Coordinates of C-alpha atoms and ligand atoms in Angstrom, one line a residue:
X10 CA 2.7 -3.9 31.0
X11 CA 1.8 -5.5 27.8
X12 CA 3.9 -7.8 27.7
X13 CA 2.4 -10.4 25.2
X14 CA 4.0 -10.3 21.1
X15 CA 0.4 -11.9 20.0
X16 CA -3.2 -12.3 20.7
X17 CA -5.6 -15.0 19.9
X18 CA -8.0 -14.8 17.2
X19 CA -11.8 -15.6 17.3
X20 CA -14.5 -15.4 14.9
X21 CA -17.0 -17.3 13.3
X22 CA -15.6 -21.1 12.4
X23 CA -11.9 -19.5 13.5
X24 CA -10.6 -22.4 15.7
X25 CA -9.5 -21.8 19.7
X26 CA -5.5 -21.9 19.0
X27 CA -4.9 -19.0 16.3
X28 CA -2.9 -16.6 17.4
X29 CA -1.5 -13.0 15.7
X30 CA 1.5 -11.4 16.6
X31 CA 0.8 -7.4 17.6
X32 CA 3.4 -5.8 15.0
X33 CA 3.2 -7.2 11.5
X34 CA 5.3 -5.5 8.5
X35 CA 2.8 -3.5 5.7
X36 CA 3.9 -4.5 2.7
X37 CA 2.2 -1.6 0.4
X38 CA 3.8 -0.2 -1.6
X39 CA 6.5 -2.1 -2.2
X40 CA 6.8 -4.9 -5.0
X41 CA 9.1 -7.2 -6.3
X42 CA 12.8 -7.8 -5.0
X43 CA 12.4 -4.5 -2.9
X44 CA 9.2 -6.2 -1.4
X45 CA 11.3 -9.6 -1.2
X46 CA 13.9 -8.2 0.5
X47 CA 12.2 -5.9 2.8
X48 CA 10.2 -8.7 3.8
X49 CA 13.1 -10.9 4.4
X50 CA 15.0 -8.7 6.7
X51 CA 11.9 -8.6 8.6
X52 CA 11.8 -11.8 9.1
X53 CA 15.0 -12.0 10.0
X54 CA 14.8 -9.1 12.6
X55 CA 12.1 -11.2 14.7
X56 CA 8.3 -10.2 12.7
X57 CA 6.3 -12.9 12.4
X58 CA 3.5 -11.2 10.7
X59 CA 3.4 -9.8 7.3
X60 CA 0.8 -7.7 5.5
X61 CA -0.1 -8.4 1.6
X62 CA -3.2 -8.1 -0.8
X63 CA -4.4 -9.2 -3.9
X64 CA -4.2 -5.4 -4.8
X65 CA -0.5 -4.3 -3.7
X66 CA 0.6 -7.0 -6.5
X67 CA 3.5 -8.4 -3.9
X68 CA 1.6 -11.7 -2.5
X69 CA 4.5 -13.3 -4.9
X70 CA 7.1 -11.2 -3.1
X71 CA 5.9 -11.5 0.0
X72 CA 5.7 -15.5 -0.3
X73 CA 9.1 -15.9 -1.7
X74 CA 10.6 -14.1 1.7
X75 CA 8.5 -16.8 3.5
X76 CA 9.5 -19.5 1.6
X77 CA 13.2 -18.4 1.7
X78 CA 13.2 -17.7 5.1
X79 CA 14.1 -21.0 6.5
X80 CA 11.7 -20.6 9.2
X81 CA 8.6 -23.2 9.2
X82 CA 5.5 -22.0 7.2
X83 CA 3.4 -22.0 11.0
X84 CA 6.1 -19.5 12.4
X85 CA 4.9 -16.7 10.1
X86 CA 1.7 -15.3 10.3
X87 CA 0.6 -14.2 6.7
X88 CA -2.2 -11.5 6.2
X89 CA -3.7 -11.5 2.4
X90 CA -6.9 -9.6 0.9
X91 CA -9.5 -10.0 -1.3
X92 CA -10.6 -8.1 -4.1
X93 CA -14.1 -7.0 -4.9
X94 CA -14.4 -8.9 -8.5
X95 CA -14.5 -12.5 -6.7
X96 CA -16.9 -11.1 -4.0
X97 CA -19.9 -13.2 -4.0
X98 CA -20.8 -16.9 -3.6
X99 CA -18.4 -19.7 -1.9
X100 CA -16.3 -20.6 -5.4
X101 CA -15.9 -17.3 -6.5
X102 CA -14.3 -16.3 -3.2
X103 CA -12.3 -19.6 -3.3
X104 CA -11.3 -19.1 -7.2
X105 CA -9.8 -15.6 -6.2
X106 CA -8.4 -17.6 -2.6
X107 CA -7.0 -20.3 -4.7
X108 CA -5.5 -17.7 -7.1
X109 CA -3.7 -15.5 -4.3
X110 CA -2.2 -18.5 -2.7
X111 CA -0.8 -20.0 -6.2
X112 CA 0.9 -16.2 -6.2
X113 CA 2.2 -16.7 -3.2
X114 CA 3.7 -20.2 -3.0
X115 CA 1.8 -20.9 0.1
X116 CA -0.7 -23.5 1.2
X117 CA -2.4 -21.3 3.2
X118 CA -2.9 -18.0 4.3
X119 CA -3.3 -17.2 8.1
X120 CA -6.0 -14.4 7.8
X121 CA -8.0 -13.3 4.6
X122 CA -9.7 -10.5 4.5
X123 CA -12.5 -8.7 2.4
X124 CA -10.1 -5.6 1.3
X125 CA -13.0 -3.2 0.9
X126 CA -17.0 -3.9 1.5
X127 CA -17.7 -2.1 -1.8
X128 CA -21.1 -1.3 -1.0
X129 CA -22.2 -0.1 -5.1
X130 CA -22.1 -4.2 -5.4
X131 CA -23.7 -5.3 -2.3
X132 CA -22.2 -8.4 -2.2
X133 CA -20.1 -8.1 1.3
X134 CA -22.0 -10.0 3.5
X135 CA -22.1 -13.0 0.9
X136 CA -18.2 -12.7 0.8
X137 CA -17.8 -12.8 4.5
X138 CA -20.6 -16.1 4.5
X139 CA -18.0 -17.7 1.9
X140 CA -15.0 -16.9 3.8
X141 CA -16.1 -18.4 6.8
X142 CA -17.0 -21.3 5.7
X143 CA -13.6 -21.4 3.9
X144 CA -11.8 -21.0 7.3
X145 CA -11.2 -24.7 8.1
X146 CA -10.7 -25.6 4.7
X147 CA -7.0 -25.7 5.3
X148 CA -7.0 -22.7 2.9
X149 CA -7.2 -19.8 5.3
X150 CA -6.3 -20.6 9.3
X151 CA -8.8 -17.4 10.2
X152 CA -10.9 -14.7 8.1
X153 CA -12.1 -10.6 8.6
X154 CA -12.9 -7.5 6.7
X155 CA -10.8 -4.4 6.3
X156 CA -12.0 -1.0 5.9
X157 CA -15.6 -1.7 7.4
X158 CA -17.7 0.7 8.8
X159 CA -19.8 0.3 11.9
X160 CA -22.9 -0.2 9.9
X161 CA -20.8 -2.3 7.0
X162 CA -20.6 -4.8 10.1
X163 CA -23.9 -4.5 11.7
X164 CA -24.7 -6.0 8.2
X165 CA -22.4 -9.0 9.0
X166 CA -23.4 -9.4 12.7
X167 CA -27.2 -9.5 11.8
X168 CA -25.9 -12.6 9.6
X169 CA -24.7 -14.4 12.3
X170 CA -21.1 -14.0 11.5
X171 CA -18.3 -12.5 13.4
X172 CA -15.1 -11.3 11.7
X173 CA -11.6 -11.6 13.4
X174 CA -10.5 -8.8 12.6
X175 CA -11.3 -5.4 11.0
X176 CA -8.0 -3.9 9.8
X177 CA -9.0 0.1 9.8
X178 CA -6.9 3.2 9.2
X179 CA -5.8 4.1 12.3
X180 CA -3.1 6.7 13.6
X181 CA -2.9 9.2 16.6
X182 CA -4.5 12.3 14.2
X183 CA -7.0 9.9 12.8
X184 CA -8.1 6.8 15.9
X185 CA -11.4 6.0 14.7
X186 CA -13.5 6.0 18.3
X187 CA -16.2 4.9 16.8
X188 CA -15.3 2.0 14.6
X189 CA -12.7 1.1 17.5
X190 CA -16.0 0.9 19.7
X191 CA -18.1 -1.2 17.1
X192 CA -15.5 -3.3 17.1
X193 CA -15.0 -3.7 20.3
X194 CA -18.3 -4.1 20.7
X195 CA -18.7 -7.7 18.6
X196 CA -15.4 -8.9 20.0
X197 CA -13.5 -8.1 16.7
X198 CA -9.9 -7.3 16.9
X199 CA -8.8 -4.1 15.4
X200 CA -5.7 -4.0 13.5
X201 CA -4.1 -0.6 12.8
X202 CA -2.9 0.5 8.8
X203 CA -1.3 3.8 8.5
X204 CA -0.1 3.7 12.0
X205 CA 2.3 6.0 12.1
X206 CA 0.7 8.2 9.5
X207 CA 2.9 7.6 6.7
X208 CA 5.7 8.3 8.8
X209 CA 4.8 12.1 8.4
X210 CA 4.7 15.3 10.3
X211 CA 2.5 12.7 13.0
X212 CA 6.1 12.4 14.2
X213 CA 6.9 15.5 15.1
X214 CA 3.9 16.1 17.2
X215 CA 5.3 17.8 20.6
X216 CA 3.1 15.6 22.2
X217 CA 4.7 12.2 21.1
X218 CA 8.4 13.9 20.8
X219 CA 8.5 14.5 24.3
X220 CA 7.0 11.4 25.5
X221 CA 10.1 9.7 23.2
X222 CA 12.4 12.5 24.9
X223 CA 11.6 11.4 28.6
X224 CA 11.6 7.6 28.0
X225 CA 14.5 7.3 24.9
X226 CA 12.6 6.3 22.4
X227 CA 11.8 7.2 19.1
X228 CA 8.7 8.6 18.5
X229 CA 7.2 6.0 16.0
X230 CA 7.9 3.4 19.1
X231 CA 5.8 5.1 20.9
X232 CA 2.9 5.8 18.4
X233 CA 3.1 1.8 17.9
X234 CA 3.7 1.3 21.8
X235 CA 0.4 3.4 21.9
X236 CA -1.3 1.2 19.0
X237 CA -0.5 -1.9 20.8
X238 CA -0.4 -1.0 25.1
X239 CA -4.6 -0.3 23.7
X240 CA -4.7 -3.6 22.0
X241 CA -4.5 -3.0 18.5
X242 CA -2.6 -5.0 15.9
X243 CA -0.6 -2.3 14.3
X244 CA 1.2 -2.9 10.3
X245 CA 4.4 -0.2 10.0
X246 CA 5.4 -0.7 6.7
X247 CA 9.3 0.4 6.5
X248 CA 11.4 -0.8 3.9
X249 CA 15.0 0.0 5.8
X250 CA 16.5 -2.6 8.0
X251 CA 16.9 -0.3 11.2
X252 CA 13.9 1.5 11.1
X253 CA 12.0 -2.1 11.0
X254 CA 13.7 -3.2 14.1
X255 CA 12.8 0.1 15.9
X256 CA 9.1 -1.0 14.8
X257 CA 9.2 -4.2 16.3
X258 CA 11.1 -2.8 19.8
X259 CA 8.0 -2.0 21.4
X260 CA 7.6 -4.4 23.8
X261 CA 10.0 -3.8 26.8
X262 CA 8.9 -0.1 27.6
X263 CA 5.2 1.2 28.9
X264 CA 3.4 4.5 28.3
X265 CA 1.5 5.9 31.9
X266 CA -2.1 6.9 31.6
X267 CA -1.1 10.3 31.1
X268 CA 1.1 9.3 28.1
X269 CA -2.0 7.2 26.7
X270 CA -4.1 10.1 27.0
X271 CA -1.6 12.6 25.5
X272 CA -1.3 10.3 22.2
X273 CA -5.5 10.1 22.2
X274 CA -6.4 14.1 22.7
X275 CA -4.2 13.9 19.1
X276 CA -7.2 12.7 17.2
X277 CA -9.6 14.6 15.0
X278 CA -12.7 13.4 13.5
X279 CA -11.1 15.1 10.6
X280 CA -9.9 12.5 8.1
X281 CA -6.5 13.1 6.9
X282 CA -6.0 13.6 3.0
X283 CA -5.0 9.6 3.3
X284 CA -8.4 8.4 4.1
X285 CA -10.1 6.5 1.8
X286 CA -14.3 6.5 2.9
X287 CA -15.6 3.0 2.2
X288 CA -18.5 4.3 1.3
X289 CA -17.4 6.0 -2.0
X290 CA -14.1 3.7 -2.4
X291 CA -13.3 0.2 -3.2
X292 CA -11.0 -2.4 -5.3
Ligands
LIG18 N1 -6.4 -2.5 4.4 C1 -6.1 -1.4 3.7 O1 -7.0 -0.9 3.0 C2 -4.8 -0.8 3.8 C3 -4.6 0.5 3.3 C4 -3.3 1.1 3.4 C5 -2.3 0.4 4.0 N2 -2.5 -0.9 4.5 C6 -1.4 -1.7 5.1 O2 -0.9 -1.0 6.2 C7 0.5 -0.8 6.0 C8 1.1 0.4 6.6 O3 0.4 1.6 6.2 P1 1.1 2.8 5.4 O4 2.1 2.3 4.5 O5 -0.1 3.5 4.8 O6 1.7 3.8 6.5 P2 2.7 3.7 7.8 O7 3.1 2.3 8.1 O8 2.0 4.5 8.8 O9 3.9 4.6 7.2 C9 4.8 4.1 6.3 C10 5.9 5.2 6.1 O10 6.5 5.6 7.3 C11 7.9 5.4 7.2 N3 8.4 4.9 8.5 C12 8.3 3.6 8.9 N4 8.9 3.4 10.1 C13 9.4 4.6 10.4 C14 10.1 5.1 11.6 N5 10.4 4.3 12.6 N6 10.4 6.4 11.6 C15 10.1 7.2 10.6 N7 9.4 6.9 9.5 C16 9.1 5.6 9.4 C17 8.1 4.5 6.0 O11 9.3 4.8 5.4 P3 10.5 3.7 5.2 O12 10.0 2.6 4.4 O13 11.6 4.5 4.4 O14 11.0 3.4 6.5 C18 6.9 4.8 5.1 O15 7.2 6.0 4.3 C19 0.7 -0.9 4.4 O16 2.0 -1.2 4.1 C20 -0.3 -2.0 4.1 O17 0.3 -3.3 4.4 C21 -3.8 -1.5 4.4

């Protein structure tokens, strides 16, 4: 039984005592007061770990939630991203930092990751180098990339540097194998976006209705149940109050093998009409 509501971080310069909780709340597409609000009853349902970027415009929303929270800024784990224009060399990756966080009303940001590799500019290597040696800075607690491919990171490793995290599209229809081995592979946590598949017809799959029938639960507990008993960080984004707490109730029931296995013989090397190739796509 997992049992554990975080897991600990590692990665080049990423110090021994970071920590991310397993469920954090996505944030896209919502902006402004929605975005505030959404974020706040979060927060006050019990997540500790919230999703922006640069490029969902709400790193202002998100921050206010935090700020008006009440809870201490080193209860809530906050996720931001960069964008491709400040790619490249250690002050252009700390101008666009130092922007975000001036957005946000936050000292620091808990994990920053390159949104997209961008590959047309072939500068993602040179923004991971930057973030790194960020990490430490008291800007960022802990750094990664997003949307990298197997060989996007083989670039990184043969650097010498080793992300935290690689935050991936990943949903029953649509797992990734192969990215979730590369990751694996270099000891790089994979968090889950689109994890329930947009909330789609994903949740009417027979195969994850009747494993919510047998156990009473709801089928996007166990999609996220399946995200995390695997150990993936998975980011629901729900902006209604009782559908963010079933989100976060994931953590006093268990799938069996069987269940496990069900939820993987889902997955297609299809892509869904929701995946966006890194090779052709960036921001
Ligand atoms: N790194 C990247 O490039 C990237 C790309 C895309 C997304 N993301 C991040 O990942 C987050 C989540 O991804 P996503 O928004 O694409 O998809 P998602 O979380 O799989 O699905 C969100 C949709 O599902 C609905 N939903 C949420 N909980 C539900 C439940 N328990 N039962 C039924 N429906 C439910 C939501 O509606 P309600 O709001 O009405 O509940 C919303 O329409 C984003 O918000 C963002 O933070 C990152």
């Amino acid at each position: 039984m997992v049992t554990q509501i975080s897991a600990p971080l590692t990665g080049t310069n990423v110090p021994e005592n970071v920590r991310i909780p397993l469920i954090g709340l996505g944030t896209w597409p919502m902006t402004g007061t929605e975005c505030t609000e959404s974020a706040a009853t979060a927060l006050e349902a019990g997540y500790r770990h919230l999703d922006t970027a640069e490029n969902y415009g709400n790193e202002d929303a998100v921050g206010r939630a935090v700020v008006g929270s009440g809870l201490r800024r080193d209860e809530v784990f906050v996720t931001s991203k960069v964008n491709r224009q400040w790619h490249g060399p250690v002050d252009s990756v700390r101008a666009g930092l130092e922007a975000a966080l001036e957005r946000a009303g936050l000292e620091y940001f808990d994990l920053y990751l390159v949104h997209w590799p961008n590959p047309d500019q072939g500068r993602y290597v040179q923004a991971c180098e930057s973030l790194a040696e960020l990490t430490g800075t008291g800007l960022i607690r802990s750094w990664g990339v997003s949307n990298f491919t197997p060989g996007h990171l083989q670039q990184v490793l043969e650097a010498g540097l080793v992300p935290a995290v690689n935050q991936i599209h990943c949903q029953p229809v649509f797992a990734q194998p192969p990215v979730q081995e590369a990751n694996a592979a270099a000891g790089v946590l994979t968090a889950a976006y689109t994890p329930l598949g947009r909330g789609g017809e994903l949740l009417q799959q027979p195969a994850i209705t009747q494993i919510a029938s047998r156990l009473g639960r709801t089928p996007a507990q166990v999609v996220l149940r399946w995200h995390v008993q695997q150990g993936r960080i998975a980011l629901p984004k729900s902006a209604d109050p009782q559908r963010q707490r079933e989100n976060l109730d994931v953590f006093s029931f268990e799938l069996t093998a069987e269940d496990l296995a069900a939820v993987d013989a889902l997955d297609s090397a299809t892509p869904p009409d929701t995946f966006l190739d890194a090779d052709e796509f960036g921001h």
